[in-house]
Short mmCIF file of C-alpha atoms in Angstrom, two decimals:
data_model
loop_
_atom_site.label_atom_id
_atom_site.label_comp_id
_atom_site.label_asym_id
_atom_site.label_seq_id
_atom_site.Cartn_x
_atom_site.Cartn_y
_atom_site.Cartn_z
CA MET A 1 -19.78 6.90 -5.93
CA ASN A 2 -17.89 6.26 -9.13
CA ASP A 3 -15.67 3.24 -9.76
CA ILE A 4 -11.95 3.93 -9.85
CA LYS A 5 -9.63 1.75 -11.84
CA LEU A 6 -6.34 0.74 -10.27
CA SER A 7 -4.53 2.10 -13.43
CA THR A 8 -6.11 5.50 -12.57
CA VAL A 9 -4.63 5.32 -9.10
CA PHE A 10 -1.23 4.46 -10.42
CA GLN A 11 -1.38 7.16 -13.10
CA ASN A 12 -2.21 9.72 -10.35
CA LEU A 13 0.64 8.53 -8.18
CA SER A 14 3.14 8.71 -11.04
CA GLU A 15 1.96 12.24 -11.91
CA ALA A 16 2.27 13.30 -8.27
CA ILE A 17 5.81 12.08 -8.10
CA SER A 18 6.86 13.60 -11.41
CA GLU A 19 5.25 16.99 -10.55
CA ASP A 20 6.40 17.26 -6.87
CA SER A 21 8.63 20.31 -6.28
CA GLY A 22 10.48 18.65 -3.45
CA ILE A 23 11.44 15.67 -5.66
CA SER A 24 12.33 18.04 -8.48
CA ALA A 25 14.60 19.95 -6.14
CA PHE A 26 16.24 16.76 -4.90
CA MET A 27 16.87 15.55 -8.46
CA ALA A 28 18.41 18.93 -9.46
CA GLU A 29 20.62 19.02 -6.45
CA LYS A 30 21.87 15.42 -6.53
CA TYR A 31 21.81 14.60 -10.24
CA GLY A 32 21.95 17.95 -12.05
CA GLU A 33 19.59 20.58 -13.35
CA GLY A 34 16.88 19.05 -15.46
CA SER A 35 17.19 15.54 -14.11
CA GLU A 36 13.87 13.81 -13.75
CA VAL A 37 12.99 10.75 -11.65
CA ASP A 38 12.40 7.60 -13.75
CA ILE A 39 8.96 6.19 -12.92
CA TYR A 40 7.79 2.67 -13.83
CA ILE A 41 4.19 1.50 -13.37
CA GLY A 42 4.38 -2.27 -12.92
CA ILE A 43 7.44 -4.34 -13.54
CA ASP A 44 8.33 -6.57 -16.48
CA LEU A 45 10.61 -9.31 -15.07
CA GLU A 46 11.58 -10.36 -18.61
CA ASN A 47 12.64 -6.80 -19.65
CA LEU A 48 13.97 -4.97 -16.65
CA PRO A 49 15.07 -1.41 -17.31
CA GLU A 50 18.74 -0.60 -17.63
CA SER A 51 20.32 0.36 -14.29
CA THR A 52 19.72 4.04 -13.78
CA GLU A 53 22.40 6.43 -12.65
CA LYS A 54 19.96 8.59 -10.80
CA ALA A 55 16.70 7.97 -8.87
CA ALA A 56 13.85 5.73 -9.93
CA VAL A 57 10.46 4.76 -8.55
CA TYR A 58 8.48 1.51 -9.27
CA ILE A 59 4.76 1.40 -8.53
CA ILE A 60 3.73 -2.29 -8.34
CA PRO A 61 0.36 -3.87 -7.79
CA GLY A 62 -0.05 -6.63 -5.28
CA SER A 63 -3.00 -8.69 -4.06
CA ARG A 64 -6.62 -7.60 -4.28
CA SER A 65 -9.78 -8.60 -2.49
CA ARG A 66 -13.39 -7.51 -2.18
CA THR A 67 -14.20 -5.42 0.90
CA ARG A 68 -17.32 -3.82 2.34
CA GLY A 69 -19.64 -6.01 0.43
CA ASP A 70 -19.86 -5.29 -3.28
CA SER A 71 -18.82 -1.64 -3.24
CA TYR A 72 -15.02 -1.62 -2.74
CA ARG A 73 -11.89 -3.45 -3.67
CA GLN A 74 -8.81 -3.56 -1.43
CA HIS A 75 -5.49 -3.51 -3.20
CA ASN A 76 -1.99 -3.88 -1.76
CA ILE A 77 0.49 -1.79 -3.58
CA THR A 78 4.22 -1.37 -3.27
CA ILE A 79 6.34 1.70 -4.11
CA ILE A 80 10.03 0.86 -4.59
CA SER A 81 12.57 3.75 -4.66
CA PHE A 82 16.08 3.52 -5.94
CA VAL A 83 18.88 6.06 -5.71
CA HIS A 84 22.36 5.93 -7.21
CA SER A 85 25.62 7.43 -5.85
CA THR A 86 29.23 6.47 -6.24
CA ASP A 87 30.27 8.76 -3.37
CA LYS A 88 31.44 7.40 -0.07
CA ASN A 89 32.00 9.35 3.19
CA GLU A 90 35.10 8.10 4.93
CA ASP A 91 35.85 8.95 8.55
CA ASP A 92 38.72 7.10 10.20
CA SER A 93 37.80 3.42 9.88
CA ILE A 94 34.11 4.06 9.01
CA THR A 95 32.94 4.24 5.42
CA THR A 96 29.35 5.20 4.67
CA ILE A 97 27.89 4.72 1.23
CA GLU A 98 26.23 8.01 0.30
CA ALA A 99 23.43 6.26 -1.58
CA LEU A 100 22.05 5.17 1.83
CA GLU A 101 21.89 8.74 3.03
CA LEU A 102 20.27 9.87 -0.20
CA LEU A 103 17.76 7.06 0.06
CA ASP A 104 16.29 8.33 3.33
CA ASP A 105 15.79 11.80 1.95
CA PHE A 106 14.35 10.59 -1.34
CA THR A 107 12.03 7.99 0.19
CA ASN A 108 10.59 10.55 2.60
CA LEU A 109 9.75 12.84 -0.31
CA VAL A 110 8.15 10.05 -2.29
CA GLU A 111 6.16 8.81 0.75
CA LYS A 112 4.82 12.35 1.52
CA CYS A 113 3.86 12.87 -2.11
CA VAL A 114 2.23 9.41 -2.63
CA TYR A 115 0.36 9.49 0.65
CA ASN A 116 -0.96 13.02 0.05
CA ARG A 117 -2.17 12.14 -3.45
CA MET A 118 -3.99 9.03 -2.17
CA ARG A 119 -5.74 11.17 0.46
CA GLU A 120 -6.60 13.76 -2.12
CA MET A 121 -8.22 10.91 -4.17
CA ARG A 122 -10.24 10.16 -0.99
CA LEU A 123 -8.85 6.57 -0.79
CA ALA A 124 -8.74 4.70 2.49
CA VAL A 125 -5.05 4.14 3.01
CA THR A 126 -3.28 1.83 5.51
CA PRO A 127 0.55 1.68 5.60
CA LEU A 128 1.92 -1.88 5.53
CA SER A 129 5.35 -3.25 6.34
CA GLY A 130 7.58 -3.47 3.23
CA ASP A 131 10.99 -5.11 2.70
CA SER A 132 14.04 -3.78 4.50
CA ASP A 133 16.12 -1.05 2.90
CA SER A 134 19.11 -2.36 1.10
CA VAL A 135 22.39 -1.06 -0.35
CA PHE A 136 24.22 -2.71 -3.26
CA TYR A 137 26.87 -0.16 -4.07
CA PRO A 138 26.32 2.18 -5.84
CA ILE A 139 22.52 1.63 -5.54
CA ALA A 140 20.30 1.84 -2.49
CA ARG A 141 16.70 0.66 -2.37
CA SER A 142 13.63 1.22 -0.10
CA GLU A 143 10.14 -0.17 -0.17
CA LEU A 144 6.87 1.43 0.94
CA ALA A 145 3.78 -0.71 1.00
CA TYR A 146 0.11 0.30 1.42
CA SER A 147 -3.34 -1.24 1.45
CA ILE A 148 -5.87 1.01 -0.31
CA GLU A 149 -9.64 0.72 -0.73
CA ILE A 150 -11.10 1.98 -4.05
CA PRO A 151 -14.74 2.21 -5.06
CA SER A 152 -15.54 -0.68 -7.32
CA ARG A 153 -19.07 -2.07 -7.64
CA ILE A 154 -19.51 -5.54 -9.01
CA PHE A 155 -23.28 -5.26 -9.47
#
């Protein structure tokens, strides 16, 4: 069993997202041919990225603890997805912000891709409850949270 660094897990997840054909097709359809998802590993609260006018994903570390003796570390990680759309669907007296509809599609693609990559890496994965989806026109946000176990011997 080889130790795996958390940064290696995050790099693998970001590569999976950027290389996923479903996400690429979504980006091309919604934001134009050649559009790529912006991916951030970690978050710098002092220097937040400019508001994006397309989709973005943040991969953020959370708490960590030792598990199964000295052989594994448990990490909580959060995947935050953002989509942008100024479109609104109006039907009689009901107005729906399209970003909310896009968010569901995009989050499902990200979740499938991230989960599959963690399984390919043979990590023990447990979904956790993240924050509620939110819409702040023209941006919508979702959060996926996981607990993962990675090999990491301390002795």
